Structures are given as structure tokens and as C-alpha cells.
mmCIF file of C-alpha atoms in Angstrom:
data_model
loop_
_atom_site.group_PDB
_atom_site.id
_atom_site.type_symbol
_atom_site.label_atom_id
_atom_site.label_comp_id
_atom_site.label_asym_id
_atom_site.label_seq_id
_atom_site.Cartn_x
_atom_site.Cartn_y
_atom_site.Cartn_z
ATOM 1 C CA UNK C 1 13.694 25.447 26.174
ATOM 2 C CA UNK C 2 11.046 25.142 23.444
ATOM 3 C CA UNK C 3 7.727 23.473 24.186
ATOM 4 C CA UNK C 4 5.284 22.009 21.684
ATOM 5 C CA UNK C 5 1.841 20.505 22.143
ATOM 6 C CA UNK C 6 1.066 16.842 21.441
ATOM 7 C CA UNK C 7 -2.227 15.440 20.150
ATOM 8 C CA UNK C 8 -3.360 15.117 23.785
ATOM 9 C CA UNK C 9 -2.629 18.827 24.289
ATOM 10 C CA UNK C 10 0.302 18.040 26.554
ATOM 11 C CA UNK C 11 3.400 20.200 26.497
ATOM 12 C CA UNK C 12 6.622 18.401 25.546
ATOM 13 C CA UNK C 13 9.997 20.086 25.374
ATOM 14 C CA UNK C 14 11.959 19.758 22.145
ATOM 15 C CA UNK C 15 14.840 18.252 24.142
ATOM 16 C CA UNK C 16 12.562 15.540 25.512
ATOM 17 C CA UNK C 17 11.183 14.897 22.008
ATOM 18 C CA UNK C 18 14.750 14.368 20.712
ATOM 19 C CA UNK C 19 15.516 12.094 23.654
ATOM 20 C CA UNK C 20 12.373 10.017 23.020
ATOM 21 C CA UNK C 21 13.302 9.744 19.351
ATOM 22 C CA UNK C 22 16.253 7.532 20.345
ATOM 23 C CA UNK C 23 13.927 4.820 21.674
ATOM 24 C CA UNK C 24 12.372 2.042 19.623
ATOM 25 C CA UNK C 25 8.825 2.772 18.490
ATOM 26 C CA UNK C 26 5.955 0.440 17.700
ATOM 27 C CA UNK C 27 6.591 0.514 13.953
ATOM 28 C CA UNK C 28 10.193 -0.496 14.579
ATOM 29 C CA UNK C 29 9.037 -3.291 16.859
ATOM 30 C CA UNK C 30 6.520 -4.552 14.308
ATOM 31 C CA UNK C 31 9.109 -4.347 11.562
ATOM 32 C CA UNK C 32 11.433 -6.473 13.689
ATOM 33 C CA UNK C 33 8.677 -9.080 14.166
ATOM 34 C CA UNK C 34 8.270 -9.269 10.394
ATOM 35 C CA UNK C 35 11.963 -9.195 9.510
ATOM 36 C CA UNK C 36 12.917 -11.865 12.045
ATOM 37 C CA UNK C 37 9.728 -13.896 11.473
ATOM 38 C CA UNK C 38 9.024 -14.098 15.194
ATOM 39 C CA UNK C 39 5.892 -16.071 16.191
ATOM 40 C CA UNK C 40 4.424 -16.117 12.684
ATOM 41 C CA UNK C 41 1.182 -18.067 12.512
ATOM 42 C CA UNK C 42 0.139 -17.814 8.854
ATOM 43 C CA UNK C 43 1.818 -17.742 5.431
ATOM 44 C CA UNK C 44 0.881 -15.772 2.344
ATOM 45 C CA UNK C 45 1.743 -18.068 -0.557
ATOM 46 C CA UNK C 46 2.437 -16.872 -4.075
ATOM 47 C CA UNK C 47 3.125 -19.223 -6.967
ATOM 48 C CA UNK C 48 6.813 -19.457 -6.018
ATOM 49 C CA UNK C 49 7.318 -18.239 -2.446
ATOM 50 C CA UNK C 50 5.801 -18.326 1.016
ATOM 51 C CA UNK C 51 5.808 -15.307 3.343
ATOM 52 C CA UNK C 52 5.475 -15.938 7.091
ATOM 53 C CA UNK C 53 3.314 -13.333 8.804
ATOM 54 C CA UNK C 54 0.930 -12.742 11.700
ATOM 55 C CA UNK C 55 -2.849 -13.120 11.615
ATOM 56 C CA UNK C 56 -3.226 -10.367 14.208
ATOM 57 C CA UNK C 57 -1.356 -7.858 12.038
ATOM 58 C CA UNK C 58 -3.294 -8.855 8.922
ATOM 59 C CA UNK C 59 -6.590 -8.527 10.818
ATOM 60 C CA UNK C 60 -5.631 -5.172 12.304
ATOM 61 C CA UNK C 61 -4.699 -3.704 8.916
ATOM 62 C CA UNK C 62 -7.284 -5.254 6.570
ATOM 63 C CA UNK C 63 -11.033 -5.823 6.816
ATOM 64 C CA UNK C 64 -10.684 -8.522 4.176
ATOM 65 C CA UNK C 65 -8.178 -10.508 6.241
ATOM 66 C CA UNK C 66 -10.259 -9.887 9.357
ATOM 67 C CA UNK C 67 -13.280 -11.410 7.623
ATOM 68 C CA UNK C 68 -11.196 -14.385 6.462
ATOM 69 C CA UNK C 69 -9.965 -15.191 9.954
ATOM 70 C CA UNK C 70 -13.094 -14.418 11.975
ATOM 71 C CA UNK C 71 -15.903 -15.843 9.847
ATOM 72 C CA UNK C 72 -16.646 -19.311 8.558
ATOM 73 C CA UNK C 73 -14.258 -19.034 5.636
ATOM 74 C CA UNK C 74 -11.702 -21.778 4.993
ATOM 75 C CA UNK C 75 -8.825 -19.408 5.853
ATOM 76 C CA UNK C 76 -10.005 -19.230 9.479
ATOM 77 C CA UNK C 77 -8.465 -22.614 10.265
ATOM 78 C CA UNK C 78 -5.679 -22.511 7.711
ATOM 79 C CA UNK C 79 -2.086 -21.475 8.159
ATOM 80 C CA UNK C 80 -1.736 -20.617 4.457
ATOM 81 C CA UNK C 81 -3.457 -18.050 2.254
ATOM 82 C CA UNK C 82 -2.928 -18.225 -1.476
ATOM 83 C CA UNK C 83 -2.212 -14.901 -3.193
ATOM 84 C CA UNK C 84 -1.292 -16.210 -6.613
ATOM 85 C CA UNK C 85 -2.371 -13.008 -8.365
ATOM 86 C CA UNK C 86 0.491 -11.057 -6.751
ATOM 87 C CA UNK C 87 4.216 -11.285 -7.532
ATOM 88 C CA UNK C 88 6.711 -12.189 -4.809
ATOM 89 C CA UNK C 89 8.184 -8.686 -4.706
ATOM 90 C CA UNK C 90 4.720 -7.119 -4.391
ATOM 91 C CA UNK C 91 3.724 -9.432 -1.518
ATOM 92 C CA UNK C 92 6.983 -8.609 0.249
ATOM 93 C CA UNK C 93 6.419 -4.849 -0.215
ATOM 94 C CA UNK C 94 2.743 -5.238 0.728
ATOM 95 C CA UNK C 95 3.629 -6.971 3.997
ATOM 96 C CA UNK C 96 6.395 -4.475 4.714
ATOM 97 C CA UNK C 97 3.795 -1.713 4.358
ATOM 98 C CA UNK C 98 1.405 -3.486 6.731
ATOM 99 C CA UNK C 99 4.115 -3.621 9.389
ATOM 100 C CA UNK C 100 5.718 -0.195 8.840
ATOM 101 C CA UNK C 101 3.200 2.120 7.119
ATOM 102 C CA UNK C 102 5.811 3.005 4.506
ATOM 103 C CA UNK C 103 6.665 2.090 0.946
ATOM 104 C CA UNK C 104 10.282 2.360 -0.138
ATOM 105 C CA UNK C 105 11.735 2.840 -3.630
ATOM 106 C CA UNK C 106 8.384 3.101 -5.349
ATOM 107 C CA UNK C 107 8.357 2.915 -9.149
ATOM 108 C CA UNK C 108 5.414 3.257 -11.555
ATOM 109 C CA UNK C 109 4.743 -0.470 -12.146
ATOM 110 C CA UNK C 110 5.244 -1.314 -8.482
ATOM 111 C CA UNK C 111 2.834 1.440 -7.440
ATOM 112 C CA UNK C 112 0.177 0.072 -9.801
ATOM 113 C CA UNK C 113 0.569 -3.456 -8.428
ATOM 114 C CA UNK C 114 0.564 -2.260 -4.805
ATOM 115 C CA UNK C 115 -2.503 -0.147 -5.522
ATOM 116 C CA UNK C 116 -4.204 -3.323 -6.758
ATOM 117 C CA UNK C 117 -3.185 -5.173 -3.557
ATOM 118 C CA UNK C 118 -4.377 -2.276 -1.398
ATOM 119 C CA UNK C 119 -7.734 -2.310 -3.165
ATOM 120 C CA UNK C 120 -8.068 -6.092 -3.028
ATOM 121 C CA UNK C 121 -7.436 -6.202 0.729
ATOM 122 C CA UNK C 122 -9.103 -2.844 1.519
ATOM 123 C CA UNK C 123 -6.026 -1.054 2.803
ATOM 124 C CA UNK C 124 -6.951 2.543 2.076
ATOM 125 C CA UNK C 125 -3.676 4.057 3.276
ATOM 126 C CA UNK C 126 -1.686 1.913 0.844
ATOM 127 C CA UNK C 127 -4.037 2.879 -1.973
ATOM 128 C CA UNK C 128 -3.655 6.550 -1.048
ATOM 129 C CA UNK C 129 0.157 6.298 -0.965
ATOM 130 C CA UNK C 130 0.232 4.627 -4.367
ATOM 131 C CA UNK C 131 -2.351 6.996 -5.816
ATOM 132 C CA UNK C 132 -0.336 9.987 -4.659
ATOM 133 C CA UNK C 133 2.831 8.568 -6.217
ATOM 134 C CA UNK C 134 1.053 7.805 -9.482
ATOM 135 C CA UNK C 135 -0.404 11.311 -9.674
ATOM 136 C CA UNK C 136 3.002 12.858 -8.978
ATOM 137 C CA UNK C 137 4.587 10.748 -11.715
ATOM 138 C CA UNK C 138 1.921 10.943 -14.400
ATOM 139 C CA UNK C 139 3.073 11.788 -17.897
ATOM 140 C CA UNK C 140 1.502 11.844 -21.337
ATOM 141 C CA UNK C 141 3.043 8.385 -21.844
ATOM 142 C CA UNK C 142 1.398 6.695 -18.843
ATOM 143 C CA UNK C 143 -1.807 8.663 -18.205
ATOM 144 C CA UNK C 144 -3.946 6.186 -20.173
ATOM 145 C CA UNK C 145 -2.674 3.368 -17.964
ATOM 146 C CA UNK C 146 -3.649 5.468 -14.945
ATOM 147 C CA UNK C 147 -7.109 6.102 -16.410
ATOM 148 C CA UNK C 148 -7.636 2.368 -16.973
ATOM 149 C CA UNK C 149 -6.445 1.592 -13.433
ATOM 150 C CA UNK C 150 -8.827 4.167 -11.967
ATOM 151 C CA UNK C 151 -11.719 2.843 -14.025
ATOM 152 C CA UNK C 152 -10.949 -0.803 -13.178
ATOM 153 C CA UNK C 153 -10.903 -0.017 -9.453
ATOM 154 C CA UNK C 154 -13.760 2.484 -9.543
ATOM 155 C CA UNK C 155 -11.565 5.223 -8.062
ATOM 156 C CA UNK C 156 -13.423 8.395 -8.983
ATOM 157 C CA UNK C 157 -10.727 10.722 -7.615
ATOM 158 C CA UNK C 158 -7.962 9.044 -9.583
ATOM 159 C CA UNK C 159 -10.141 8.851 -12.681
ATOM 160 C CA UNK C 160 -10.979 12.556 -12.480
ATOM 161 C CA UNK C 161 -7.272 13.370 -12.102
ATOM 162 C CA UNK C 162 -6.394 11.304 -15.191
ATOM 163 C CA UNK C 163 -9.211 12.815 -17.247
ATOM 164 C CA UNK C 164 -8.218 16.361 -16.287
ATOM 165 C CA UNK C 165 -4.591 15.587 -17.117
ATOM 166 C CA UNK C 166 -5.629 14.277 -20.533
ATOM 167 C CA UNK C 167 -7.666 17.416 -21.214
ATOM 168 C CA UNK C 168 -4.752 19.661 -20.196
ATOM 169 C CA UNK C 169 -2.301 17.760 -22.391
ATOM 170 C CA UNK C 170 -4.715 17.002 -25.240
ATOM 171 C CA UNK C 171 -2.342 18.074 -28.033
ATOM 172 C CA UNK C 172 0.230 15.490 -26.952
ATOM 173 C CA UNK C 173 -2.149 12.751 -25.932
ATOM 174 C CA UNK C 174 -4.835 12.619 -28.624
ATOM 175 C CA UNK C 175 -2.189 12.180 -31.329
ATOM 176 C CA UNK C 176 -0.193 9.545 -29.431
ATOM 177 C CA UNK C 177 0.074 5.822 -30.074
ATOM 178 C CA UNK C 178 -1.166 5.184 -26.526
ATOM 179 C CA UNK C 179 -4.389 7.063 -27.244
ATOM 180 C CA UNK C 180 -4.897 4.996 -30.384
ATOM 181 C CA UNK C 181 -4.491 1.799 -28.373
ATOM 182 C CA UNK C 182 -6.922 3.019 -25.725
#
């Protein structure tokens, strides 16, 4: 039997760990709440769709939402929050992240939009996930877009990455149409 240590320095056998893996975990439970729209008490409203959600989850995951619901802002007594600057798909993915801590099927444009949402609502883990994806998928064709994103959101780490990438690939980038547009 193989034993490993947990964060609390407790020994757990690998067999027990596999057995525990079969049980529902909190992220699965939260995902079920979101998917089945159980006991939702607030809606995030885009221009075309409304997304039922839970104030408690929003408050737990975002300081911005916490401030909305716990201070004298109009959202405190409202059951609807307008998010008209985000597309339906982005709000859906954003909420899925809040409930599950994961982003599925990320693409460049989606990562940029989710990064924006993470910054807007101060969800650092979402920003970090998107930033990591963007760095891993940077090319000479999209690095200027990354540089602008980093500058717009005052992300020094992302900006430094983009600048260093540009300097490494200067032969390709400085002669490109994208550089001329920048």
C-alpha cells in the first residue's frame, strides 16, 4: 500500500484516494447548481440573454460583486446586473469558470475577452489562466494584440512578455503589416 501526505500532513493511502475520487466534490456540486439553475437569486443580463446565478457565488469569487451586493450600490437590492459589454458566450464561460475553476476549449479571442472579464470583476485566477493561454499561443501575427491588451489592462508581466517576444522575433515583426498598424 502506498501512502502520500495531504496538505494537512495526514497520510492517505493511494487506494483510499482512488475511492474518494468516485465521490462528488464541491466543484461538481457547484457546477450542478449552475447547470440546473437551482435557487438562483440574481441574473447577469447581456444585450440579448439573461443568466441566472447566485449572489453568494459571485460574492465569494469577486471583490467587485461583493462590493455591489454589500454596499449602498443599486445592485444590492436588484435581482439583475447588466453586463452589456460582454457577449453571451463570454458571460456563460465566465460563470462556468466561477463555479468550476476551469475554462474549456479556450481560443485566442475567447481568452482575450475572458481576460477582460476577469480584470473587470477582479478574478485573478481567471486572468492568470487566460494570460497563460495567451502566452502559450503567442505568434508574430498576434503579439501586437497581446501587447495592446497588456497595456490596456496595466498588466506589467504580460506586457514584458509581449515586448520580449517582439524583441526576439524582431525580423518578422518589425516588417509586418501588424507592426505598421500598431
